[in-house]
Amino acid sequence: KYDDVWKTASAVLHRQGIVEFEDKAHGKMGVKVGGSNVKFKLEQATPKSVVVRVQSRRVWNKFPNMSLSRKIYSMIMKETGYTRGP
């Protein structure tokens, strides 16, 4: 699952903006989307589940951009075919 989600997230984030850094070993990616900085984090919670976190900030990294975070998270989940629940 980790590799599947990573591949999908990487594809989505490359389409959405400019990838500034990508570290698969630590599950982190930084992307510039428009005027916002997006931080993506992927963690292996259990052998069968992963935790996906998407944060975005705009205007000098002071203000959260919740709508962009939700949009990117939704795109990743939709393309992986996974849901939040068991």
GROMACS .gro file of C-alpha atoms in nm:
model
   86
    1LYS     CA    1   0.000   0.000   0.000
    2TYR     CA    2   0.276   0.247   0.090
    3ASP     CA    3   0.432   0.224  -0.257
    4ASP     CA    4   0.095   0.252  -0.430
    5VAL     CA    5  -0.002   0.562  -0.235
    6TRP     CA    6   0.344   0.715  -0.283
    7LYS     CA    7   0.332   0.664  -0.661
    8THR     CA    8  -0.017   0.813  -0.684
    9ALA     CA    9   0.066   1.108  -0.458
   10SER     CA   10   0.384   1.177  -0.652
   11ALA     CA   11   0.192   1.177  -0.982
   12VAL     CA   12  -0.081   1.407  -0.843
   13LEU     CA   13   0.167   1.650  -0.689
   14HIS     CA   14   0.381   1.662  -1.004
   15ARG     CA   15   0.067   1.751  -1.203
   16GLN     CA   16  -0.046   2.015  -0.953
   17GLY     CA   17   0.274   2.212  -0.910
   18ILE     CA   18   0.652   2.227  -0.894
   19VAL     CA   19   0.808   1.961  -0.672
   20GLU     CA   20   1.081   2.120  -0.460
   21PHE     CA   21   1.190   1.803  -0.278
   22GLU     CA   22   1.093   1.437  -0.270
   23ASP     CA   23   1.211   1.185  -0.009
   24LYS     CA   24   1.041   0.849  -0.044
   25ALA     CA   25   1.243   0.688   0.238
   26HIS     CA   26   1.102   0.938   0.489
   27GLY     CA   27   0.768   0.979   0.309
   28LYS     CA   28   0.799   1.354   0.255
   29MET     CA   29   0.743   1.582  -0.041
   30GLY     CA   30   0.738   1.960  -0.078
   31VAL     CA   31   0.554   2.124  -0.366
   32LYS     CA   32   0.488   2.480  -0.479
   33VAL     CA   33   0.129   2.511  -0.606
   34GLY     CA   34   0.042   2.859  -0.724
   35GLY     CA   35   0.122   3.088  -0.432
   36SER     CA   36   0.104   2.811  -0.172
   37ASN     CA   37   0.363   2.574  -0.028
   38VAL     CA   38   0.234   2.220   0.013
   39LYS     CA   39   0.387   1.962   0.248
   40PHE     CA   40   0.295   1.599   0.192
   41LYS     CA   41   0.376   1.327   0.445
   42LEU     CA   42   0.314   0.953   0.419
   43GLU     CA   43   0.362   0.717   0.714
   44GLN     CA   44   0.323   0.341   0.746
   45ALA     CA   45   0.084   0.309   1.045
   46THR     CA   46   0.042  -0.069   1.040
   47PRO     CA   47   0.151  -0.334   0.789
   48LYS     CA   48  -0.180  -0.282   0.607
   49SER     CA   49  -0.248   0.089   0.655
   50VAL     CA   50  -0.085   0.422   0.586
   51VAL     CA   51  -0.141   0.776   0.716
   52VAL     CA   52  -0.154   1.056   0.458
   53ARG     CA   53  -0.107   1.419   0.562
   54VAL     CA   54  -0.132   1.722   0.336
   55GLN     CA   55  -0.059   2.072   0.466
   56SER     CA   56  -0.056   2.390   0.265
   57ARG     CA   57   0.029   2.747   0.353
   58ARG     CA   58   0.002   3.069   0.157
   59VAL     CA   59   0.127   3.427   0.194
   60TRP     CA   60   0.476   3.395   0.344
   61ASN     CA   61   0.386   3.054   0.495
   62LYS     CA   62   0.166   3.220   0.758
   63PHE     CA   63  -0.190   3.132   0.661
   64PRO     CA   64  -0.323   2.779   0.603
   65ASN     CA   65  -0.484   2.701   0.270
   66MET     CA   66  -0.734   2.436   0.380
   67SER     CA   67  -0.920   2.421   0.050
   68LEU     CA   68  -0.602   2.334  -0.140
   69SER     CA   69  -0.504   2.072   0.120
   70ARG     CA   70  -0.850   1.910   0.095
   71LYS     CA   71  -0.841   1.919  -0.285
   72ILE     CA   72  -0.500   1.748  -0.308
   73TYR     CA   73  -0.588   1.493  -0.037
   74SER     CA   74  -0.914   1.410  -0.217
   75MET     CA   75  -0.737   1.370  -0.551
   76ILE     CA   76  -0.481   1.132  -0.400
   77MET     CA   77  -0.745   0.922  -0.222
   78LYS     CA   78  -0.970   0.911  -0.529
   79GLU     CA   79  -0.688   0.798  -0.757
   80THR     CA   80  -0.566   0.530  -0.514
   81GLY     CA   81  -0.920   0.402  -0.465
   82TYR     CA   82  -0.871   0.392  -0.088
   83THR     CA   83  -1.110   0.523   0.173
   84ARG     CA   84  -1.058   0.663   0.522
   85GLY     CA   85  -1.235   0.381   0.700
   86PRO     CA   86  -1.154   0.011   0.736
   0.00000   0.00000   0.00000
